[in-house]
PDB file of C-alpha atoms in Angstrom:
ATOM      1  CA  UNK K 749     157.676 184.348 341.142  1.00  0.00           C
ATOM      2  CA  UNK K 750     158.772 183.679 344.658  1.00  0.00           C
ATOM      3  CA  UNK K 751     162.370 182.998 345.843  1.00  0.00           C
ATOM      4  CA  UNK K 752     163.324 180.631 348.443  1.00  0.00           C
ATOM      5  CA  UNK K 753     166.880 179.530 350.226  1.00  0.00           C
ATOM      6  CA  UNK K 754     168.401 183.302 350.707  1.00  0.00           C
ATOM      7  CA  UNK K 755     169.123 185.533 352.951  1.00  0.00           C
ATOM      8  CA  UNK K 756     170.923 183.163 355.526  1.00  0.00           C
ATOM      9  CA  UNK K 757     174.327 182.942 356.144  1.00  0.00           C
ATOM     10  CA  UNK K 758     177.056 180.219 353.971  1.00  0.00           C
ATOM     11  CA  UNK K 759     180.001 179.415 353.869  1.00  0.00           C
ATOM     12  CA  UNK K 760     182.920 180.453 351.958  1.00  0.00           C
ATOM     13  CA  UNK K 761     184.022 177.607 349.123  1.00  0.00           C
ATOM     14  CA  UNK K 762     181.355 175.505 350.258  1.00  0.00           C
ATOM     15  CA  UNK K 763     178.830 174.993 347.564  1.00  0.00           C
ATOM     16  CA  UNK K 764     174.681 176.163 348.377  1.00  0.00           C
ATOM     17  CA  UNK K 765     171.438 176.435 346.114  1.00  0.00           C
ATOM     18  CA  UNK K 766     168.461 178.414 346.292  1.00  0.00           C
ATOM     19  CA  UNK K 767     165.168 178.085 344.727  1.00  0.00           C
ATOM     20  CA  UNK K 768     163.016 180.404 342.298  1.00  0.00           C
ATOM     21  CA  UNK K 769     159.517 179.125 342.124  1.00  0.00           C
ATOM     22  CA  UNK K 770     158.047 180.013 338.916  1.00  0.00           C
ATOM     23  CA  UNK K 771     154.482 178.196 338.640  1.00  0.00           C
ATOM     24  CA  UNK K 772     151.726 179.332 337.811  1.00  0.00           C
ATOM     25  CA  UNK K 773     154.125 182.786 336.819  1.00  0.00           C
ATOM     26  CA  UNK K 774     153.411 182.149 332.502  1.00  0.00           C
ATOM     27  CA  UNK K 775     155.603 183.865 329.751  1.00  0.00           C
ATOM     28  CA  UNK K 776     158.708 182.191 328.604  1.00  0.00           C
ATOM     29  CA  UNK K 777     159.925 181.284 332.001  1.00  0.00           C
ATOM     30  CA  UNK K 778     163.569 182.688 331.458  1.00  0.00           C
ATOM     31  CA  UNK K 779     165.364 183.239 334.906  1.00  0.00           C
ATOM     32  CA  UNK K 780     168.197 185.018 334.404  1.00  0.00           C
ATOM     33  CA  UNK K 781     170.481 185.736 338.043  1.00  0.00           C
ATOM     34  CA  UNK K 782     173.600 187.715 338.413  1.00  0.00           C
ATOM     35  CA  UNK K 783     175.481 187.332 341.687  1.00  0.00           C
ATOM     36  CA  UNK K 784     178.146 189.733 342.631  1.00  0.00           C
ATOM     37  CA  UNK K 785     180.705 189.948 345.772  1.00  0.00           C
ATOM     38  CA  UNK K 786     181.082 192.854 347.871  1.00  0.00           C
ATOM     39  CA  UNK K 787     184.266 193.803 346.115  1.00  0.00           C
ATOM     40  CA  UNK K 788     182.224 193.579 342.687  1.00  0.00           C
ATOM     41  CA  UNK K 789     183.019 190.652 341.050  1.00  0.00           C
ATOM     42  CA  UNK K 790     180.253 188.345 339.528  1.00  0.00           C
ATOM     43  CA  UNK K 791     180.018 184.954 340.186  1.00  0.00           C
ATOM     44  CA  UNK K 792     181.065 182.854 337.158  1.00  0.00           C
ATOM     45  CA  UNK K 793     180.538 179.390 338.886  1.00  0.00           C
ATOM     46  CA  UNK K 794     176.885 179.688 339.511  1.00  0.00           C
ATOM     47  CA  UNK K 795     174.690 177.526 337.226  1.00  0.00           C
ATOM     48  CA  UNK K 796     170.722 176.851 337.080  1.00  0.00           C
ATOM     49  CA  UNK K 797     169.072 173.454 336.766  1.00  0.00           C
ATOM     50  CA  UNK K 798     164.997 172.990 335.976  1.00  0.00           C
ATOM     51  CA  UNK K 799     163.492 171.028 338.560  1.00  0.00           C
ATOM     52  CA  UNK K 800     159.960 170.429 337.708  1.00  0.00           C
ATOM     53  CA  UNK K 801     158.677 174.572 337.344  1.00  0.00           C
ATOM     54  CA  UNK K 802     160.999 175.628 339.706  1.00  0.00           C
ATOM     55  CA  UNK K 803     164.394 176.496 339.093  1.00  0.00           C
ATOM     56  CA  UNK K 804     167.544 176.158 341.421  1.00  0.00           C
ATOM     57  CA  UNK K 805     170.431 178.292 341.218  1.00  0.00           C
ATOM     58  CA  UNK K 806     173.896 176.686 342.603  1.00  0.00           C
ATOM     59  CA  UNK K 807     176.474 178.658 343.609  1.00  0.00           C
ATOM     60  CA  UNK K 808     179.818 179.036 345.427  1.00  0.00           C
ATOM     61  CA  UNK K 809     181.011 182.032 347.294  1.00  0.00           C
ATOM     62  CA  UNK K 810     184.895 182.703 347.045  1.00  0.00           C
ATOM     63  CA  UNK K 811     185.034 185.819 349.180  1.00  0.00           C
ATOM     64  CA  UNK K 812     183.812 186.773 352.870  1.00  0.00           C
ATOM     65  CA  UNK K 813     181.529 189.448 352.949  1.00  0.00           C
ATOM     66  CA  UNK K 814     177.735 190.561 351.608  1.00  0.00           C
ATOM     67  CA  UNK K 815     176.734 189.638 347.707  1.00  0.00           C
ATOM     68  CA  UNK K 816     173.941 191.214 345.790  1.00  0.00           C
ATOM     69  CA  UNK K 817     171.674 188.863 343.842  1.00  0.00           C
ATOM     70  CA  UNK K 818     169.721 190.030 341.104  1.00  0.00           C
ATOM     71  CA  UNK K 819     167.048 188.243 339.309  1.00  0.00           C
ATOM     72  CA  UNK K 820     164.893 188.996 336.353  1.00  0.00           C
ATOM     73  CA  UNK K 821     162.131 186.453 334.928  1.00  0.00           C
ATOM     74  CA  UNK K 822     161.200 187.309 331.436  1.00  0.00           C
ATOM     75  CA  UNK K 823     163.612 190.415 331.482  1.00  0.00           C
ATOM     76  CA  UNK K 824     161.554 191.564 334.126  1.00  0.00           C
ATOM     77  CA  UNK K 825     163.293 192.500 337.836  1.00  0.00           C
ATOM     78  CA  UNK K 826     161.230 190.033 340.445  1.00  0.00           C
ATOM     79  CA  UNK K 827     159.825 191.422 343.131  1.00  0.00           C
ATOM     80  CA  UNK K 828     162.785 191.856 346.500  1.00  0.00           C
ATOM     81  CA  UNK K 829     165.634 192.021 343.472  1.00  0.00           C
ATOM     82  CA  UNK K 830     168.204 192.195 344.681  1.00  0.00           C
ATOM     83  CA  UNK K 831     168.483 189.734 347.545  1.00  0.00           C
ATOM     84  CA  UNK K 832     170.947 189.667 349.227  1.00  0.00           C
ATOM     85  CA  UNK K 833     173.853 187.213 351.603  1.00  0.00           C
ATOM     86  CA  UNK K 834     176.627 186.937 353.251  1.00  0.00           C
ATOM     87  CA  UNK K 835     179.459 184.722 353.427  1.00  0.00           C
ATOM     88  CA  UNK K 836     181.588 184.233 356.090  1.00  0.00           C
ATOM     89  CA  UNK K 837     184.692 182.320 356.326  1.00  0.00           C
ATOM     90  CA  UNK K 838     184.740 178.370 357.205  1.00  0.00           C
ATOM     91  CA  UNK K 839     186.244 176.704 360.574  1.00  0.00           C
ATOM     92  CA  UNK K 840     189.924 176.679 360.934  1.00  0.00           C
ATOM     93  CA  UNK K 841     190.592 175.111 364.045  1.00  0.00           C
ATOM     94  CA  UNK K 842     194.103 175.687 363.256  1.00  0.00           C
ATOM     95  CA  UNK K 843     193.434 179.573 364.053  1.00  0.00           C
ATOM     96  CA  UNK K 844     191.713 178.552 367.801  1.00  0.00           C
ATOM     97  CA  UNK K 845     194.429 179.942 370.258  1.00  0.00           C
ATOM     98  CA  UNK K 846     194.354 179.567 374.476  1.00  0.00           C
ATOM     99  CA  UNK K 847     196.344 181.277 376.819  1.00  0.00           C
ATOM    100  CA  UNK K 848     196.553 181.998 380.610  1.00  0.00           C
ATOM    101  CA  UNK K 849     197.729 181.318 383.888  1.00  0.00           C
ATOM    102  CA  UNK K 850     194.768 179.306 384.139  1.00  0.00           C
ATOM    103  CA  UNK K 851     196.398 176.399 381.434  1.00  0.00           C
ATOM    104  CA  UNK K 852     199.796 175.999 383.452  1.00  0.00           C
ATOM    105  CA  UNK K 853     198.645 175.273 387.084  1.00  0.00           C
ATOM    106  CA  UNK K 854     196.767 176.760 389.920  1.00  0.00           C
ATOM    107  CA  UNK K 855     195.246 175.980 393.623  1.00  0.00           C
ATOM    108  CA  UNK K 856     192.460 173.816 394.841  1.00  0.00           C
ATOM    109  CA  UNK K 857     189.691 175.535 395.591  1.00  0.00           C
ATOM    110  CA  UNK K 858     190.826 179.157 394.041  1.00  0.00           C
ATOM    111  CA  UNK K 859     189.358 180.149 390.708  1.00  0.00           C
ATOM    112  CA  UNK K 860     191.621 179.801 387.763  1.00  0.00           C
ATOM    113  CA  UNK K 861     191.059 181.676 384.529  1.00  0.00           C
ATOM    114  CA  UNK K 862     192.329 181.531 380.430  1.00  0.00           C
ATOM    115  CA  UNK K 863     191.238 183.086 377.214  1.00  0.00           C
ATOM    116  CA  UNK K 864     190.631 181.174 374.240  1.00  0.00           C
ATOM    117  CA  UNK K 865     190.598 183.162 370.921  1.00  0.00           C
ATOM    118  CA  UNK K 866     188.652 182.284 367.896  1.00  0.00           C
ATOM    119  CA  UNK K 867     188.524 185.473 366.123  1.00  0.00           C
ATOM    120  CA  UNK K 868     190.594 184.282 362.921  1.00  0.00           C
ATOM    121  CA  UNK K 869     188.772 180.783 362.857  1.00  0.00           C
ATOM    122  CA  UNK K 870     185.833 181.586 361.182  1.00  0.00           C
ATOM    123  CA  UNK K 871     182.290 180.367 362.152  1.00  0.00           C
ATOM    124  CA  UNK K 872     182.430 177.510 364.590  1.00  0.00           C
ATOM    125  CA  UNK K 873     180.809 175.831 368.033  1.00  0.00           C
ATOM    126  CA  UNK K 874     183.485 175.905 371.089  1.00  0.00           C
ATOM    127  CA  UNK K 875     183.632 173.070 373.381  1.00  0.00           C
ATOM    128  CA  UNK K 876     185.272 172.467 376.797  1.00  0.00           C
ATOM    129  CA  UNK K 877     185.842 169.939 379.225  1.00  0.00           C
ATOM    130  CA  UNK K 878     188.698 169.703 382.038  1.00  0.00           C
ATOM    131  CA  UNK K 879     189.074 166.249 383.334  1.00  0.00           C
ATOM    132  CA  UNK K 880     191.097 164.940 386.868  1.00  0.00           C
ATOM    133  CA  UNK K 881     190.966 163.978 390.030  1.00  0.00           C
ATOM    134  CA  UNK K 882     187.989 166.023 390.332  1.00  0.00           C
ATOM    135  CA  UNK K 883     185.158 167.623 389.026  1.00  0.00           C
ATOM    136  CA  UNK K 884     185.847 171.392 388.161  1.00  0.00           C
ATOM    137  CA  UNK K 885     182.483 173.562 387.934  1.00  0.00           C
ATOM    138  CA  UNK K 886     183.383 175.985 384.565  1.00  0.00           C
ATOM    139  CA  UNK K 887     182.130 179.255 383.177  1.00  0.00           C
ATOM    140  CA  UNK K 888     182.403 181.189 380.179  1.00  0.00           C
ATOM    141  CA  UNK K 889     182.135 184.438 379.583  1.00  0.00           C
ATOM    142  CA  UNK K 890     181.829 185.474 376.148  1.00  0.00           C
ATOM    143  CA  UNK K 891     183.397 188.915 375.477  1.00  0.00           C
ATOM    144  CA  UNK K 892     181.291 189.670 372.152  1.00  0.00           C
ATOM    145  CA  UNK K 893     184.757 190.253 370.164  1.00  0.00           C
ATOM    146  CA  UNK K 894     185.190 186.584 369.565  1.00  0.00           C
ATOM    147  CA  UNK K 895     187.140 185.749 372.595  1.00  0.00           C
ATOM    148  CA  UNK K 896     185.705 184.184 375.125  1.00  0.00           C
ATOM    149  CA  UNK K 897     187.061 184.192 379.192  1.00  0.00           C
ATOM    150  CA  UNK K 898     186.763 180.669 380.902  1.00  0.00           C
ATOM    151  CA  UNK K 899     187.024 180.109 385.066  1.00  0.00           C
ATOM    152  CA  UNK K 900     187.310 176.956 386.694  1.00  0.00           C
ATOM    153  CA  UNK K 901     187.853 176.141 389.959  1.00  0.00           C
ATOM    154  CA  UNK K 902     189.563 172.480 390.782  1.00  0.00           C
ATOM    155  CA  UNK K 903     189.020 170.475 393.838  1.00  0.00           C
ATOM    156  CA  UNK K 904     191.549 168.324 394.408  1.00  0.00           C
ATOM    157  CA  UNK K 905     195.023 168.052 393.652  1.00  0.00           C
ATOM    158  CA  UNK K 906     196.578 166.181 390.795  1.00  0.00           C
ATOM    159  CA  UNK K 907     196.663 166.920 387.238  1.00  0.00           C
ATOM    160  CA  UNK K 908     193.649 167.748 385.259  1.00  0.00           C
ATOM    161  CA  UNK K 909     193.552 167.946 381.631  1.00  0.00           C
ATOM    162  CA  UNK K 910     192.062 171.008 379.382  1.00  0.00           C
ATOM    163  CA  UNK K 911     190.411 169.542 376.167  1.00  0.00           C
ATOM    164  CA  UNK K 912     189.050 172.004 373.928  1.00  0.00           C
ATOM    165  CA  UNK K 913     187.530 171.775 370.463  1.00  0.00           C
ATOM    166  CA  UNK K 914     186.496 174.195 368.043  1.00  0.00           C
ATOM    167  CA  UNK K 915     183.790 173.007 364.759  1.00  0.00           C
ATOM    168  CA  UNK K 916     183.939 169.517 366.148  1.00  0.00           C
ATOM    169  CA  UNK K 917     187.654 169.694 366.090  1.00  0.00           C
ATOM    170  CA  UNK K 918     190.731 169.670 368.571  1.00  0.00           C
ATOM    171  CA  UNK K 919     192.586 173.204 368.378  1.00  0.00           C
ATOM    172  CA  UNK K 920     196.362 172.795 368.196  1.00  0.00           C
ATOM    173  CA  UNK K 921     198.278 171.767 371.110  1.00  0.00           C
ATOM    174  CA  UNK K 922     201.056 174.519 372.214  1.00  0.00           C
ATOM    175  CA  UNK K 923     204.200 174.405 374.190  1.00  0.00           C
ATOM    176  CA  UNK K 924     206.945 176.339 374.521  1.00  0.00           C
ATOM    177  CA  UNK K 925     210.761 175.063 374.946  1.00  0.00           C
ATOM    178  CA  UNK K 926     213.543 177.180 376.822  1.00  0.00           C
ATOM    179  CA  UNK K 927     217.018 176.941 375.332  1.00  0.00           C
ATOM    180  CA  UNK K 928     218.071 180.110 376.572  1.00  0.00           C
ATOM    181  CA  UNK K 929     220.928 178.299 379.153  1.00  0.00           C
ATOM    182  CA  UNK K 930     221.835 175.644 376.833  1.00  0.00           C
ATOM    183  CA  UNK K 931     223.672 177.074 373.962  1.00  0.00           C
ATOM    184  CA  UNK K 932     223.530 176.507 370.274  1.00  0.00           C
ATOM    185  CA  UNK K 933     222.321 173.276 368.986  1.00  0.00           C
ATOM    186  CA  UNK K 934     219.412 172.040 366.434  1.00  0.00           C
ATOM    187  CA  UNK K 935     216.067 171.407 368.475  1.00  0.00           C
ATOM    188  CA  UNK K 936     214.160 168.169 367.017  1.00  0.00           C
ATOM    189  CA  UNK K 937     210.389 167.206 368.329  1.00  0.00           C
ATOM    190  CA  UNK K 938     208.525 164.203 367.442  1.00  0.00           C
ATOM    191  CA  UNK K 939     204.837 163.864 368.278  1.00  0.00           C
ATOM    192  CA  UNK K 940     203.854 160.559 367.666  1.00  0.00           C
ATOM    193  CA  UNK K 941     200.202 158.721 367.767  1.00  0.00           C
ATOM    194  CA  UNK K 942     200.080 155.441 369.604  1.00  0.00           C
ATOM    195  CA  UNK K 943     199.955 153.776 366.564  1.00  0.00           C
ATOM    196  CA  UNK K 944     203.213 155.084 365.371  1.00  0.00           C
ATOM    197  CA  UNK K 945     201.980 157.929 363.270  1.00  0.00           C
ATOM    198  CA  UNK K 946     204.210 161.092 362.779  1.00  0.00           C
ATOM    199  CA  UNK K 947     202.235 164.270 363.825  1.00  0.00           C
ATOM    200  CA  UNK K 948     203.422 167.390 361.804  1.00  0.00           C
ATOM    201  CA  UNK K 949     205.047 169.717 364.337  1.00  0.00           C
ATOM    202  CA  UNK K 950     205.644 173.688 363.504  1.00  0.00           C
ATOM    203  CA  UNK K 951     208.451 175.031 365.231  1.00  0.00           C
ATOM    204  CA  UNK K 952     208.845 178.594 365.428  1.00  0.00           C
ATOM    205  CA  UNK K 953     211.601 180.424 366.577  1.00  0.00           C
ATOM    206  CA  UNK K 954     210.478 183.359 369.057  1.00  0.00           C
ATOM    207  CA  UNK K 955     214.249 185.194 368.848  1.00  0.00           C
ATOM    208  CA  UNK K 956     214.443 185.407 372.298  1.00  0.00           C
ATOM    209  CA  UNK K 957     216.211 182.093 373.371  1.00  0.00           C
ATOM    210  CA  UNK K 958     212.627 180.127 373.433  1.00  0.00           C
ATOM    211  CA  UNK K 959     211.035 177.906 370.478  1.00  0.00           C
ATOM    212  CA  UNK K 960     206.988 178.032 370.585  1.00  0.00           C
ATOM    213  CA  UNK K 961     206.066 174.431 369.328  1.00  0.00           C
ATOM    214  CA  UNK K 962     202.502 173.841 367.796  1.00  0.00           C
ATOM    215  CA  UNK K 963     200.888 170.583 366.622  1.00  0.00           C
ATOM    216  CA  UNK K 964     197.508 169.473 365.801  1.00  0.00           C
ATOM    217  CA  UNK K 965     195.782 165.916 366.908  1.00  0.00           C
ATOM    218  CA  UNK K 966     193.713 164.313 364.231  1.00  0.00           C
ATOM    219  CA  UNK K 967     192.390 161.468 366.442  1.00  0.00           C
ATOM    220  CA  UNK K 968     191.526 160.779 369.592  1.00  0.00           C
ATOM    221  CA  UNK K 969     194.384 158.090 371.699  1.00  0.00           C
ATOM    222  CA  UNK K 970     197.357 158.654 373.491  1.00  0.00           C
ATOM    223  CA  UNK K 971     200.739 160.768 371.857  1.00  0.00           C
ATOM    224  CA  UNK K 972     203.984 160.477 372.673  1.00  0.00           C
ATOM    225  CA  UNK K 973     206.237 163.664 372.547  1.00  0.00           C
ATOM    226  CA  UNK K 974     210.168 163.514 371.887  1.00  0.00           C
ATOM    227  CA  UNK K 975     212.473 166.718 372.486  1.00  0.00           C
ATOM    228  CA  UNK K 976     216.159 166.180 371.262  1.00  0.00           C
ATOM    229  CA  UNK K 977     218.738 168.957 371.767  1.00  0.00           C
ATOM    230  CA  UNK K 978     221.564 168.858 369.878  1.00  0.00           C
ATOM    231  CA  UNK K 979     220.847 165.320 369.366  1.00  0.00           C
ATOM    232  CA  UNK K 980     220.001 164.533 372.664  1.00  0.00           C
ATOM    233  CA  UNK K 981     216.940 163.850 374.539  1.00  0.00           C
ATOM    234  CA  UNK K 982     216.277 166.831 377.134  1.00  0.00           C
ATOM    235  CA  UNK K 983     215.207 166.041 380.669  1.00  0.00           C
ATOM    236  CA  UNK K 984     211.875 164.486 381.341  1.00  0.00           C
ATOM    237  CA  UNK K 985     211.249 163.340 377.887  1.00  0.00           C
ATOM    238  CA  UNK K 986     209.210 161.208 376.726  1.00  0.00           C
ATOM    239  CA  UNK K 987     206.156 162.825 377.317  1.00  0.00           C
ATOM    240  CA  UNK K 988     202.576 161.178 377.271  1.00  0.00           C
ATOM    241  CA  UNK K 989     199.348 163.297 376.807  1.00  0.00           C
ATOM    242  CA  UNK K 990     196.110 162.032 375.783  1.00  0.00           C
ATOM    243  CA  UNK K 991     193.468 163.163 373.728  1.00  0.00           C
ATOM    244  CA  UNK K 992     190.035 162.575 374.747  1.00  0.00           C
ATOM    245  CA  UNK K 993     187.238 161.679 371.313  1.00  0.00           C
ATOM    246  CA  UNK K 994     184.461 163.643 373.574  1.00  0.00           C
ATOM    247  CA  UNK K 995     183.643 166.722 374.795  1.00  0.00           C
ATOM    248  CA  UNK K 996     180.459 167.390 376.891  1.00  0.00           C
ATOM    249  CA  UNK K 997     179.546 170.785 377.163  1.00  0.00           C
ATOM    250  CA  UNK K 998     176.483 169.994 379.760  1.00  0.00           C
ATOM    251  CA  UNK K 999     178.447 171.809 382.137  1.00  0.00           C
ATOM    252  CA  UNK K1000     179.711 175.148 380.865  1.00  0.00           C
ATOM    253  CA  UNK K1001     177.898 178.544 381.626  1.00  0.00           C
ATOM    254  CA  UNK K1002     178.004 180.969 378.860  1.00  0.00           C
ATOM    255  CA  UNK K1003     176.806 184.542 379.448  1.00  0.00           C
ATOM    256  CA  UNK K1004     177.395 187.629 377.632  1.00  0.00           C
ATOM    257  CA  UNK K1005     175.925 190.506 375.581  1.00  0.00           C
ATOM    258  CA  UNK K1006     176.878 188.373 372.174  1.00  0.00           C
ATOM    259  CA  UNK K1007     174.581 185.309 373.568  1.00  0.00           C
ATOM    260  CA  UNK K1008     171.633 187.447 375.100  1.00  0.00           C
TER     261      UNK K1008
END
């Protein structure tokens, strides 16, 4: 009896299968397999369909961390019982954050640096581009605690834009608005797609006279951004951003103990 499919890494709440090949193996051909979580609860979803002489065992992790897998054919243990996985938690893109001096401005020709975080977004590839006037050469430096350090160094002036995606996905846009000289008044925001689509918006109140506004893109296109304070629109709104469908990672450098 020979087990195949194990031993690799999946998902959490994403469904998998492995395979027990039992030809040529005689008996009755009963496969019995228990699979229990690192906190000791057994798997009640898994179920086991013939195929042929082999049978496949389909399952669905519901908790990070390493399960034990024990199999018997016949009532007897097969040989490497019990095998063993782990699960690790899905992309949240949601969870991607990026800070720095390097994402509010910075000089031609002088390096400019910014973190981005993915430690609490689960198992995911990272990909950057910065787009403007000019090409920017980039680096990043992972830090082997799931943060990685980026550098880039424009050459001209103008405005460049910072796309980054996490699992194929944008990571939340961030912004912060300053009401600290204004008073009292109800803050409204509006992020709106170009074909007229509301964006949900979380505002969240930082208690020191500053709101830190997050929203997520779905789709590539331009977005259109209204602030209203106390029912009117600040300064310098509108505000158009766009979000690019692509991101080429051809020319990032990643180095680091976690990659080598």
């Amino acid at each position: 009896v020979k087990v195949d499919g194990l031993g690799e890494k999946v998902i959490v709440n994403q469904e998998k299968e492995f395979v027990v090949h039992t030809r040529g193996a005689g008996g009755l051909g009963i496969v019995e397999i228990t699979i229990t979580s690192a906190s000791g609860k057994v798997l009640k979803n898994t179920r086991l369909e013939k195929r042929g002489e082999d049978i496949i065992c389909i399952y669905t992790a519901l908790e990070v961390g390493t399960y034990s897998v024990d199999i018997t054919f016949d009532g007897l243990v097969v040989d490497g019982s019990p095998f063993s996985f782990e699960a690790v938690p899905g992309a949240d893109p949601g969870k991607v954050k990026a800070y720095g001096p390097g994402l509010k401005g910075g000089k031609v020709n002088r390096e400019q640096t910014f973190t981005i975080d993915t430690r609490e977004a689960g198992q995911g590839g990272l990909g950057l581009t910065i787009e403007g006037p000019s090409e920017s050469r980039i680096e990043c430096k992972d830090r082997g605690d799931g943060t990685c350090s980026v550098s880039y160094w424009p050459e001209d002036v103008g405005e460049y834009s910072i796309n980054i995606m996490f699992a194929d996905q944008h990571i939340p846009c961030e912004f912060t608005v300053d009401n600290r000289e204004a008073g009292e008044a109800e803050l409204t925001i509006e992020v709106i797609t170009e074909t007229g689509e509301r964006v949900d918006v979380k505002i969240e109140d930082t208690r020191d006279g500053t709101f830190r506004i997050k929203y997520l893109p779905q789709v590539a296109g331009s977005y259109t951004i209204m602030i209203k304070y106390g029912g009117d629109p600040i300064p310098q709104v509108p505000i158009r951003i766009t979000i690019e469908q692509k991101v080429d990672i051809s020319g990032i450098r990643c180095y680091g103990p976690a990659v080598e």
